Short mmCIF file of C-alpha atoms in Angstrom, two decimals:
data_model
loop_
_atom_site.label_atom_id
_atom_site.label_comp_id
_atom_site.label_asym_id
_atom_site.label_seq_id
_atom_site.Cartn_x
_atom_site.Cartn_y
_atom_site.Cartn_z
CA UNK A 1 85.25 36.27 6.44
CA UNK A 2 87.97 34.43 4.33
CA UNK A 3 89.80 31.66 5.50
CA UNK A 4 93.40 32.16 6.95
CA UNK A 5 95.21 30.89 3.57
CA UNK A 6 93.17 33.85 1.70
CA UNK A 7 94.39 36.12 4.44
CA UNK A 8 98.19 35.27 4.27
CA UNK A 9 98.26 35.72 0.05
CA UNK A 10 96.76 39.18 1.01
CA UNK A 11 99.47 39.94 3.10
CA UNK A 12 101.88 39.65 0.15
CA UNK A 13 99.82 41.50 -2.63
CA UNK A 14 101.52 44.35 -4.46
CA UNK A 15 99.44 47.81 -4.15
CA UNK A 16 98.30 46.48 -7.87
CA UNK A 17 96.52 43.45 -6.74
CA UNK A 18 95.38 44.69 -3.83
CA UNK A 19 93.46 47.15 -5.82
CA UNK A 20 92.03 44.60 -8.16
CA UNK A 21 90.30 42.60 -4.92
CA UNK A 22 88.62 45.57 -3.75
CA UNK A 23 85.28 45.13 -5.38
CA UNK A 24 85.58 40.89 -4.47
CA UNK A 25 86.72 42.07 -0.45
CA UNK A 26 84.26 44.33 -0.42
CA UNK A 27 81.25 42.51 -1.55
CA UNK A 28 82.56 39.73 0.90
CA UNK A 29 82.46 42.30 3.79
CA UNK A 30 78.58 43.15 3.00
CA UNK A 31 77.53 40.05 4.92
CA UNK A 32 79.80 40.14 7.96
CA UNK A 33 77.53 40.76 10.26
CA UNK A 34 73.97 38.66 9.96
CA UNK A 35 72.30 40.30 12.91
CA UNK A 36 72.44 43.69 11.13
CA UNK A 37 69.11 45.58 10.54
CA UNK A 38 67.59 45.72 7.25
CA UNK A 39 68.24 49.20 6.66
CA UNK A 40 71.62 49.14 6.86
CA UNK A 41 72.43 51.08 9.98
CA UNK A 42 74.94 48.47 11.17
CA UNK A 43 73.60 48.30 14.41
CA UNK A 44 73.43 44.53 15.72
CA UNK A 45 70.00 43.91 16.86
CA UNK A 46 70.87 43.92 20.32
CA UNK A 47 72.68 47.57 20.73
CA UNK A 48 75.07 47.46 23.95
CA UNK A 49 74.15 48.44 27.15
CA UNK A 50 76.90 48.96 29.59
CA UNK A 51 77.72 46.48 31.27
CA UNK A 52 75.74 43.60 29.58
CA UNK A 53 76.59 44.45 26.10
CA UNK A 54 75.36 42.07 23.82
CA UNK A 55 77.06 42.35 21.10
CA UNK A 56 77.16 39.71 18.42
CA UNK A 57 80.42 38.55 17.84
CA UNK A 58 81.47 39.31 13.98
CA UNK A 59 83.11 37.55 11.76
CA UNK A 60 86.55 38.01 11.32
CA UNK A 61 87.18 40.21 8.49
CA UNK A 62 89.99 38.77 5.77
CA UNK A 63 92.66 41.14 6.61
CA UNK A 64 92.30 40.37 10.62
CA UNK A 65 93.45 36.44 10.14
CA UNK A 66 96.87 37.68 9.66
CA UNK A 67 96.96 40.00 12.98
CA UNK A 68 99.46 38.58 15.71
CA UNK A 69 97.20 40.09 18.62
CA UNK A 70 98.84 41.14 21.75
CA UNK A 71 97.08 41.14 25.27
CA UNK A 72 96.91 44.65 27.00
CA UNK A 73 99.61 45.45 29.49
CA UNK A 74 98.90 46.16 32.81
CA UNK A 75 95.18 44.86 33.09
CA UNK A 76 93.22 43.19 36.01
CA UNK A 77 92.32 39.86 34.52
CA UNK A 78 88.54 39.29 33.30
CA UNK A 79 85.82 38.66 35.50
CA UNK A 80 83.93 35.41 35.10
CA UNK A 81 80.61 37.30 35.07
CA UNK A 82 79.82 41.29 34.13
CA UNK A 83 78.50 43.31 36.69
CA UNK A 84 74.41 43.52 35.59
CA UNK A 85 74.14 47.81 35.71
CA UNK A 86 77.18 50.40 35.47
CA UNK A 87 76.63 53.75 37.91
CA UNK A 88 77.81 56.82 36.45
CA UNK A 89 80.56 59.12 37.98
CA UNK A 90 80.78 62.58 37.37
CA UNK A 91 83.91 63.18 35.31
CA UNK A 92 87.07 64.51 35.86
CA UNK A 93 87.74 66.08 32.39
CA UNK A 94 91.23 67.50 32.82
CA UNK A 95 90.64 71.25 33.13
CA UNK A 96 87.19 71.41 34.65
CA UNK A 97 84.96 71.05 37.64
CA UNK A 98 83.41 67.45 37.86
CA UNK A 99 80.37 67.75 40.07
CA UNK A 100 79.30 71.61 39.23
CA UNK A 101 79.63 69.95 35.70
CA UNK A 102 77.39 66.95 36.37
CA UNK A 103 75.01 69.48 38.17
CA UNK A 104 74.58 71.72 34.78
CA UNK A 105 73.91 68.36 32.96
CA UNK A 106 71.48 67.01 35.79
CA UNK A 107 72.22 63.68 35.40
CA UNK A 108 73.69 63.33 38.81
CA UNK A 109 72.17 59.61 40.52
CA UNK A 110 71.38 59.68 44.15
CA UNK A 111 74.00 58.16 46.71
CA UNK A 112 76.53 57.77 43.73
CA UNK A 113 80.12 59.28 45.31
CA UNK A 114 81.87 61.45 43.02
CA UNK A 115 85.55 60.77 41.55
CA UNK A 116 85.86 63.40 39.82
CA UNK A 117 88.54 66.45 41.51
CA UNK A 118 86.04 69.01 42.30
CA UNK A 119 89.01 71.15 43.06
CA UNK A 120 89.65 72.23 39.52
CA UNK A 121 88.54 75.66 38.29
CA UNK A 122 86.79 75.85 34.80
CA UNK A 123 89.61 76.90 32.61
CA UNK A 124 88.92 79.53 30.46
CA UNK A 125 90.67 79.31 27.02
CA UNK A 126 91.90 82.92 25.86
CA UNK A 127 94.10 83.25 23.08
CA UNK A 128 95.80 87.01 21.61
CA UNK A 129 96.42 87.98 18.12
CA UNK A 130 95.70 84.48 16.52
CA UNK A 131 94.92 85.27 12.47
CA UNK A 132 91.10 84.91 11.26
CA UNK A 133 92.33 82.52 8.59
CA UNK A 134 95.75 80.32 8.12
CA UNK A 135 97.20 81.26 4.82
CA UNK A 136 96.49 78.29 2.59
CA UNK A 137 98.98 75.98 2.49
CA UNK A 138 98.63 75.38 -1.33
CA UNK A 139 95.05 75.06 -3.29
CA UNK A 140 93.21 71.56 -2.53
CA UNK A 141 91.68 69.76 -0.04
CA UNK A 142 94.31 70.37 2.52
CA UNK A 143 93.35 73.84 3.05
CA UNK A 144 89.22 72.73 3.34
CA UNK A 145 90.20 70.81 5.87
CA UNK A 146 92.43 73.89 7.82
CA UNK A 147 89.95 76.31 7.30
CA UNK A 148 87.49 74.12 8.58
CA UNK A 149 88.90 73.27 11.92
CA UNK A 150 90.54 76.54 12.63
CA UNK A 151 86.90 77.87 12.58
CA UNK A 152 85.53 75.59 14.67
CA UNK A 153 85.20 77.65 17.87
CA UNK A 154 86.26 76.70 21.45
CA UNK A 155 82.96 76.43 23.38
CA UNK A 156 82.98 76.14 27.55
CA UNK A 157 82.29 73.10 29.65
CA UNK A 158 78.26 73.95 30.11
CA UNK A 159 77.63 74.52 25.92
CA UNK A 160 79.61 71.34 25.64
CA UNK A 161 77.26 69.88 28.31
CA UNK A 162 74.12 70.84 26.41
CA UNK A 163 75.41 69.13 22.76
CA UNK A 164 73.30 66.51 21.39
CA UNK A 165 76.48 64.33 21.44
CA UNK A 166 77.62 65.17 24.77
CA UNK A 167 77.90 61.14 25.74
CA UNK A 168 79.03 59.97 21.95
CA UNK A 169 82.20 62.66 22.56
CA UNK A 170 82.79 61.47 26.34
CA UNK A 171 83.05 57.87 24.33
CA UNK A 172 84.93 58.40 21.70
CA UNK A 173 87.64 60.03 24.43
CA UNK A 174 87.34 57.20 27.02
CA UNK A 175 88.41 54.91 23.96
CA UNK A 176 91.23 57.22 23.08
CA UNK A 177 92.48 57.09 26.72
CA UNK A 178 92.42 53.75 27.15
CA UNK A 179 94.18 52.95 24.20
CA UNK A 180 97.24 55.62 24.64
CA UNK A 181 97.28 54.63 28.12
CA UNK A 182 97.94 50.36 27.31
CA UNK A 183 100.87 51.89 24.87
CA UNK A 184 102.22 53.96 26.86
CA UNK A 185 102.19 51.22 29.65
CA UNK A 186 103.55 48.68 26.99
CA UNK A 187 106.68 51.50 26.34
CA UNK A 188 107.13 51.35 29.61
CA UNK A 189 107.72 47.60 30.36
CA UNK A 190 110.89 48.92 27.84
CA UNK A 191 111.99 51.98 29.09
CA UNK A 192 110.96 53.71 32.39
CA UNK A 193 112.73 57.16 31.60
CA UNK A 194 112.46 59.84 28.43
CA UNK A 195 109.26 58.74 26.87
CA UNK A 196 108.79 60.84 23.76
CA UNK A 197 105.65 61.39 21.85
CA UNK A 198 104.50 62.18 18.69
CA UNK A 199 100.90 63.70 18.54
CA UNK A 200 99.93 64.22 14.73
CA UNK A 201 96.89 65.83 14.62
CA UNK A 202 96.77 67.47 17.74
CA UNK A 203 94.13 69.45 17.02
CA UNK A 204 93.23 71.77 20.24
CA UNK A 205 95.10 70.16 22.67
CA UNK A 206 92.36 67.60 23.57
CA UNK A 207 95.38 65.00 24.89
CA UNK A 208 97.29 67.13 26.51
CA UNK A 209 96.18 65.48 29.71
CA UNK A 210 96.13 61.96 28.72
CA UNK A 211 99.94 62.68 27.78
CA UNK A 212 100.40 64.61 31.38
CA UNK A 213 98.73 61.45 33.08
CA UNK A 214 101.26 59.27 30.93
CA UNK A 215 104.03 61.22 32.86
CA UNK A 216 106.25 61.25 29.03
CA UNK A 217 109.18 62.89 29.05
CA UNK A 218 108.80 65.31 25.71
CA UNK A 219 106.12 65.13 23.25
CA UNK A 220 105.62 66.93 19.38
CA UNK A 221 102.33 68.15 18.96
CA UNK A 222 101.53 68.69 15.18
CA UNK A 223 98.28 70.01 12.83
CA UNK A 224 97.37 71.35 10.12
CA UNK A 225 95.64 74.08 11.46
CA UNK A 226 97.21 76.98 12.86
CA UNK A 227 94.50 78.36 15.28
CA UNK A 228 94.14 74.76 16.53
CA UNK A 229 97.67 74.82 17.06
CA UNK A 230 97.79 77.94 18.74
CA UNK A 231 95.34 76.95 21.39
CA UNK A 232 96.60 73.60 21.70
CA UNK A 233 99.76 75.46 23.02
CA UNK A 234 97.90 77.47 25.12
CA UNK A 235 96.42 74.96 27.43
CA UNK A 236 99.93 73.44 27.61
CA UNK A 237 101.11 77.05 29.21
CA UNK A 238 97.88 76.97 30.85
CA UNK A 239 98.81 73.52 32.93
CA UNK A 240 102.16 74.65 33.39
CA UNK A 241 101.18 77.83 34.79
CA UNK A 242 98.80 75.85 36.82
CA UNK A 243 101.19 72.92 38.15
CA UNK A 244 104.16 74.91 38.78
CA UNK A 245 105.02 72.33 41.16
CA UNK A 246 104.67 69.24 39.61
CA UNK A 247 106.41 67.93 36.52
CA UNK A 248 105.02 68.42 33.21
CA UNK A 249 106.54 67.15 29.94
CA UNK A 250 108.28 69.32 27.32
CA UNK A 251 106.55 70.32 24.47
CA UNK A 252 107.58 71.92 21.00
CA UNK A 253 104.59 72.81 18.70
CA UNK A 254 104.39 72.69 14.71
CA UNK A 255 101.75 73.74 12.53
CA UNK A 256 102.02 71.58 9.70
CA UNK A 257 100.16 69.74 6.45
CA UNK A 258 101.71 66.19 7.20
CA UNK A 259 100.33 64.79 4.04
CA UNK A 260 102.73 67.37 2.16
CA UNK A 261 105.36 68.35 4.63
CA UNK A 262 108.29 66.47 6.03
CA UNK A 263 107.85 67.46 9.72
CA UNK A 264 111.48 66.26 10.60
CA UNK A 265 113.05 69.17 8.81
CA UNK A 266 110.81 71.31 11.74
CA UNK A 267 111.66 69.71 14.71
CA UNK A 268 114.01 71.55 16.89
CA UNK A 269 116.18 68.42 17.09
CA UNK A 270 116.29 66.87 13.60
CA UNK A 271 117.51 63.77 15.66
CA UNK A 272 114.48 62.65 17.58
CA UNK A 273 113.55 59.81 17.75
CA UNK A 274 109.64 58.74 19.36
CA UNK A 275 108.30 56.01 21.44
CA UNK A 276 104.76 56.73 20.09
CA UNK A 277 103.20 58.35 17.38
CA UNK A 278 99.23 58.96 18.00
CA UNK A 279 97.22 59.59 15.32
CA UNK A 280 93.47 60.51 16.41
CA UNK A 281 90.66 60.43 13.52
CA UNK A 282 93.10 62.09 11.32
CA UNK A 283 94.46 59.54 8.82
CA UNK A 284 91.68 59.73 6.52
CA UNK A 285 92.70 63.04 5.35
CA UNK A 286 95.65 61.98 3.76
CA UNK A 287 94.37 59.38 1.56
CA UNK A 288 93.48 61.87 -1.34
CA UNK A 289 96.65 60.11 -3.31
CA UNK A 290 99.60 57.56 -2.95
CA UNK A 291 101.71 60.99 -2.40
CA UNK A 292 100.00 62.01 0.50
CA UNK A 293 99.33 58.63 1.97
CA UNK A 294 102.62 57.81 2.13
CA UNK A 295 104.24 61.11 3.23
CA UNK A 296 101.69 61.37 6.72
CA UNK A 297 102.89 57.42 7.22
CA UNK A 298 106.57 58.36 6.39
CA UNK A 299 106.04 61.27 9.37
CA UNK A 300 103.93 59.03 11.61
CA UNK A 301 106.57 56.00 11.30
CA UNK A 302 110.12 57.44 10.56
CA UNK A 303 111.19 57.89 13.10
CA UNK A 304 110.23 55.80 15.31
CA UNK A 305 112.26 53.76 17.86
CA UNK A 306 112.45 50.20 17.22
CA UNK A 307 110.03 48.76 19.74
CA UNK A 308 108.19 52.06 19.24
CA UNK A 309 104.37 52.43 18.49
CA UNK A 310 102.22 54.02 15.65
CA UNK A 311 98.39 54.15 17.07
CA UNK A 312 95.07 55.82 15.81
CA UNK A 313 91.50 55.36 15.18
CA UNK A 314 90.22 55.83 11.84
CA UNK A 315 86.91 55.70 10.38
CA UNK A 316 86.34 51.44 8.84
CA UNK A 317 85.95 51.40 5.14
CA UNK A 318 84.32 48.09 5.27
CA UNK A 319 81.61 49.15 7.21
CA UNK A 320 80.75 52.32 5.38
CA UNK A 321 81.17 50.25 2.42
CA UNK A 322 78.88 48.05 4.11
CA UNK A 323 76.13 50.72 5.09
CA UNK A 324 76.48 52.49 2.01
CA UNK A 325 75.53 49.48 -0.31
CA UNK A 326 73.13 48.54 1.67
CA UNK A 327 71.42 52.46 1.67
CA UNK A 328 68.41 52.76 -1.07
CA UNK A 329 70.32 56.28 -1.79
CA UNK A 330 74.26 57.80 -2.14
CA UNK A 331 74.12 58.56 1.71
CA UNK A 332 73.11 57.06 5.11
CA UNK A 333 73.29 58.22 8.71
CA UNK A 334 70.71 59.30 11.05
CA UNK A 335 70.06 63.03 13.12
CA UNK A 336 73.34 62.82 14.41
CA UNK A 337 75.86 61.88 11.59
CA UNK A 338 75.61 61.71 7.70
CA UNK A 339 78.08 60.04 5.19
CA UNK A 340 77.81 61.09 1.50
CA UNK A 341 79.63 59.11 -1.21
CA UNK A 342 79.37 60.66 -5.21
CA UNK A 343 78.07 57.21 -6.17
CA UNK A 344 78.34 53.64 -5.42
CA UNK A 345 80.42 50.58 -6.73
CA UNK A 346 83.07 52.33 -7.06
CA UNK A 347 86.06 52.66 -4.53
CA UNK A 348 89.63 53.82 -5.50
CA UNK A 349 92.36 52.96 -2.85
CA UNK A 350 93.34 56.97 -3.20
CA UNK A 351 91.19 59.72 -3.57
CA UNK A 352 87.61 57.89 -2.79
CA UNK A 353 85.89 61.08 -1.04
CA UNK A 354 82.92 61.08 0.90
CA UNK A 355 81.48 64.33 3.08
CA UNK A 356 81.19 63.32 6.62
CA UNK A 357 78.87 65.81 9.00
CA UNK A 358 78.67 64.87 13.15
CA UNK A 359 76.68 67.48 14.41
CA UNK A 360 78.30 70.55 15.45
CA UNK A 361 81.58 68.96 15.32
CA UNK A 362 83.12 67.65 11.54
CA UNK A 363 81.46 69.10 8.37
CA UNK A 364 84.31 68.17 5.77
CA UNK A 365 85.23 65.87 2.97
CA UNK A 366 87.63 62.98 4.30
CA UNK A 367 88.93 59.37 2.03
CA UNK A 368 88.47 56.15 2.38
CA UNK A 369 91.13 54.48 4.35
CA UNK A 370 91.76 50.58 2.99
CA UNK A 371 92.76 49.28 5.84
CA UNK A 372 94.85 46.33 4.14
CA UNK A 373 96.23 48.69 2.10
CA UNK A 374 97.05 50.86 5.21
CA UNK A 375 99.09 47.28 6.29
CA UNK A 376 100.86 47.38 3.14
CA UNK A 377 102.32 50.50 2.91
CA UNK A 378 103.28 50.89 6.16
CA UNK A 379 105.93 48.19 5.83
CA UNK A 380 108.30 50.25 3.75
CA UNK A 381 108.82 51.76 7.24
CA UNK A 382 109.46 48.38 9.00
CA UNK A 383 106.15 48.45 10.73
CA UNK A 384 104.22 45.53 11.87
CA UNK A 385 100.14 45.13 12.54
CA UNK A 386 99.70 44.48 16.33
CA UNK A 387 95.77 44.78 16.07
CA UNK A 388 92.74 46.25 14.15
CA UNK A 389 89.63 46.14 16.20
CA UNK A 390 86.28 47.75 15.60
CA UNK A 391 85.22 50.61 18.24
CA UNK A 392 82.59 47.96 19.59
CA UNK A 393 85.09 45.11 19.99
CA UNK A 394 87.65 47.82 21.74
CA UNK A 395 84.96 48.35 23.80
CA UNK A 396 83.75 44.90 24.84
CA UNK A 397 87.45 43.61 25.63
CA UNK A 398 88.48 46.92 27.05
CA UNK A 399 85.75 47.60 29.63
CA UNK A 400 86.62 43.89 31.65
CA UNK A 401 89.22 46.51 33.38
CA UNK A 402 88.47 47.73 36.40
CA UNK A 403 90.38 50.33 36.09
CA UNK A 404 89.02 51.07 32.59
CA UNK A 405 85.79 50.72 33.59
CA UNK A 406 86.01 53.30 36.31
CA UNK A 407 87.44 55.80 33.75
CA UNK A 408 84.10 55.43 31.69
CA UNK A 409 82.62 56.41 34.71
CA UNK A 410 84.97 59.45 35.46
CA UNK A 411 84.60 60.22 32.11
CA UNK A 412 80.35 60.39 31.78
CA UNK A 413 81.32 58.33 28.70
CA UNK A 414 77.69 56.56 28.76
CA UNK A 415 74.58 57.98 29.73
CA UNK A 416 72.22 57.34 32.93
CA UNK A 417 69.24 55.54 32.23
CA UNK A 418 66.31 55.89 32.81
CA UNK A 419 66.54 59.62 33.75
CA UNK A 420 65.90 61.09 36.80
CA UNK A 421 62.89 63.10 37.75
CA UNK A 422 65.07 66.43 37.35
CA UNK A 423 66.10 65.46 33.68
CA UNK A 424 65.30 64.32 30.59
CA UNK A 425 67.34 61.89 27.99
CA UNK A 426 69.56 63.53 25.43
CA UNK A 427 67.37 61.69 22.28
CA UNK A 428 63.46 62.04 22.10
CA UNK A 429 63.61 60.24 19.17
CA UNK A 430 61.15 57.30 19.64
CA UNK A 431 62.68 54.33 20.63
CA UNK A 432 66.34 55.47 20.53
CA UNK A 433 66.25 53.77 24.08
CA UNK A 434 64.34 50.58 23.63
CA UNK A 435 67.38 48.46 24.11
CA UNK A 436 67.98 49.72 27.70
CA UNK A 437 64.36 49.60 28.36
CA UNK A 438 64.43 46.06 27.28
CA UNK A 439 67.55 44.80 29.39
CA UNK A 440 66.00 46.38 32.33
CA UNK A 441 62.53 44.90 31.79
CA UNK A 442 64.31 41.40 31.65
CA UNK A 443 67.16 41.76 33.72
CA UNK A 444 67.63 42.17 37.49
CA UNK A 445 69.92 45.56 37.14
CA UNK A 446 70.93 48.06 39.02
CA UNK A 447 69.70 51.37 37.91
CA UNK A 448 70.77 53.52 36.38
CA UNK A 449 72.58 51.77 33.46
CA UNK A 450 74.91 53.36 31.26
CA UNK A 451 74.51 53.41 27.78
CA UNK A 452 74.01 55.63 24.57
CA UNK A 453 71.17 56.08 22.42
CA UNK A 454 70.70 54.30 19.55
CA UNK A 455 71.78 56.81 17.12
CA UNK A 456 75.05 57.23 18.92
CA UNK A 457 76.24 53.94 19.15
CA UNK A 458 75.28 54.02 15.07
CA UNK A 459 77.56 56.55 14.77
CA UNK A 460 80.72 55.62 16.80
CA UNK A 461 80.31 51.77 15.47
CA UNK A 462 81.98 53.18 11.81
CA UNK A 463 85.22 53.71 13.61
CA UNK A 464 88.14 51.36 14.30
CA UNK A 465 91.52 51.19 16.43
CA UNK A 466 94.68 50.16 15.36
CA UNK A 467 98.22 49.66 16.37
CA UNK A 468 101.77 48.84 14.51
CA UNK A 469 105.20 48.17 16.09
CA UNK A 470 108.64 49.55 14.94
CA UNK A 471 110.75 46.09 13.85
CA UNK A 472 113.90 46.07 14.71
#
């Protein structure tokens, strides 16, 4: 996008001049990607298709010229050549039965073994006296946000099954586990004993199990919504009570704004230090002012070790910049997802809201994160950018893994195609799989590939990854 001279005076700019190259950044960041479609989707014209995903590679985007990228600990080096088709595994999904869950879906593929620990029973989640509401914490978009997800409801493994989104969620989590999983591995090569975690935005529990697998030592889970909390800490009793003979990490439990709270002043050991703070599609909340911004990064990065980790995805402001500008209206999306700005051309750093609807799953107003701005700030807590990738370019560098790529298939994190006689595809919207049907037509493959519709990989292709370090 800009040239690496561009990149390093960016690095220094005050919060003041950063502000004043918005408009000029992101104008620049309209055209990064010349394959795009003419309606401003933002899908590349060839939309991935595990394992031959091709993707066109981007242009690096100003703020990336800077970034000292680090290679993933613990991988199998690339192959020379991608396997042509992917198979898919039924998935072991931490607290439920793989195959009867593949069965329900009926997407299992002939003379494809199953991974997955069959042995599991489905947990059911049952929690006593929680509240109906959370007492707001004060007036504002805080409490939207707690009222929304503590009445979100906790739905079993077939209704989760039968969700229009069912692969796009099973994606999103496979890129979640791998990256906590190459931190954790990268603490590690540090320390092999008392690996502590901080989990802000916990939400239900939903990495409880990734944290288990991680084999930490102690770990903080933290949200802003009490019910989520509450259950969250119930399927941490619930694997306890189940594994009552193997190890399972400590866990303390805080219910918490951390846009407005200092959470140190609630942890049972004011002292604690972490080797990783994880912060999961939740920063975008906070960046409804400088205030907030800064008091969720002073709780995320505080207190860290040196050496320690702050990680996250986060929705990309360039490309729903991109999208939006390039939309004939104040919105874009498709059936699955919809993004609504209040009007276009102009984006503060703080307070830039925009309603954000994935079906069935988010229905609430979140803020632009500016990711160089993100950069900046951070600093004041002696943090340093490790990488910024796009969900896409996770994706393409992650899944040369075995091991990674196995977990996609664990995971049902991409879905069979074609379908089997005793199924049916998850979109009938028309031609939501021609670029599947395409690859196979010209490609010797091995069936069934894995991949997502159209419309899903449209909506997970707004997100990014990131990672900072702890100086010393």
């Amino acid at each position: 996008m800009e040239n690496s001279t561009k990149s390093e005076e960016c690095e220094k700019l005050s919060f003041e001049e950063v502000k004043a190259s918005v408009d000029c950044e992101t104008k620049s960041s309209l055209n990064i990607n010349e394959t795009s479609t003419a309606s401003g989707t933002g899908l590349s014209e060839k939309t991935p298709v595990c394992e031959q995903v091709d993707i066109a590679r981007k242009k690096k985007k100003f703020e990336d010229s800077h970034v000292e990228e680090s290679s993933s600990c613990g991988e199998d080096p690339p192959s020379k050549k991608r396997n042509l088709g992917i198979e898919i595994v039924p998935e072991e999904k931490g607290s439920g039965d793989a195959d009867s869950f593949s069965k329900k879906r009926k997407m299992e593929t002939d003379g494809v073994p199953s991974i997955g620990d069959s042995t599991q029973k489905k947990r059911k989640l049952e929690l006593d006296d929680v509240p109906e509401k959370q007492k707001k914490l004060e007036e504002g978009h805080s409490s939207a946000v707690a009222a929304h997800y503590n009445e979100l409801q906790e739905v079993g493994l077939e209704k989760r099954s039968q969700s229009r989104i069912f692969y796009l969620r099973n994606f999103n989590n496979w890129i979640k586990s791998v990256l906590i999983g190459e931190f954790l591995e990268k603490v590690r090569q540090k320390k092999t004993r008392d690996i502590t975690v901080l989990d802000l935005g916990c939400g239900k529990g939903g990495d409880l199990l990734k944290w288990r697998k991680g084999r930490i030592s102690k770990l903080v889970c933290t949200d802003i919504a009490d019910i989520s909390v509450k259950q969250c800490q119930q399927r941490y009793e619930d694997m306890k009570n189940r594994r009552d003979n193997e190890y399972l990490f400590h866990a303390e439990f805080i219910t918490a704004d951390s846009s407005k709270e200092l959470l140190v002043d609630k942890f049972c050991d004011p002292e604690m230090c972490f080797d990783i703070c994880s912060c999961q599609f939740v920063c975008h909340y906070s960046f409804e002012s400088a205030e907030q911004a800064d008091m969720m990064l002073r709780n995320a990065c505080e207190r860290l070790s040196p050496g320690g980790y702050f990680i996250g995805t986060t929705p990309n402001s360039f490309e729903l910049i991109r999208r939006l500008e390039a939309s004939e209206t104040e919105s874009f999306g498709n059936e699955i997802y919809t993004v609504k700005f209040h009007k276009k051309g102009d984006y503060p750093l703080f307070g830039c809201k925009y309603d954000f609807n994935l079906e069935g799953v988010v229905d609430v107003p979140e803020f632009l994160v500016y990711f160089p701005l993100l950069t900046q700030m951070v600093k004041k807590y002696n943090m340093k950018l490790i990488y910024r990738k796009t969900f896409m370019e996770f994706f393409e560098e992650k899944i040369k893994n075995n091991e990674n790529k196995m977990l996609l298939k664990r995971m049902q994190a991409l879905e069979p195609y074609p379908a089997n006689e005793n199924s049916k595809l998850t979109s009938e919207k028309a031609g939501d799989y021609e670029h599947a049907a395409a690859y196979m037509k010209n490609s010797q493959v091995r069936l069934p590939l894995g991949t997502l519709s159209k419309s899903e990989w449209e909506a997970t292709s707004i997100y990014l990854v990131f990672a900072f370090e702890k100086q010393q």
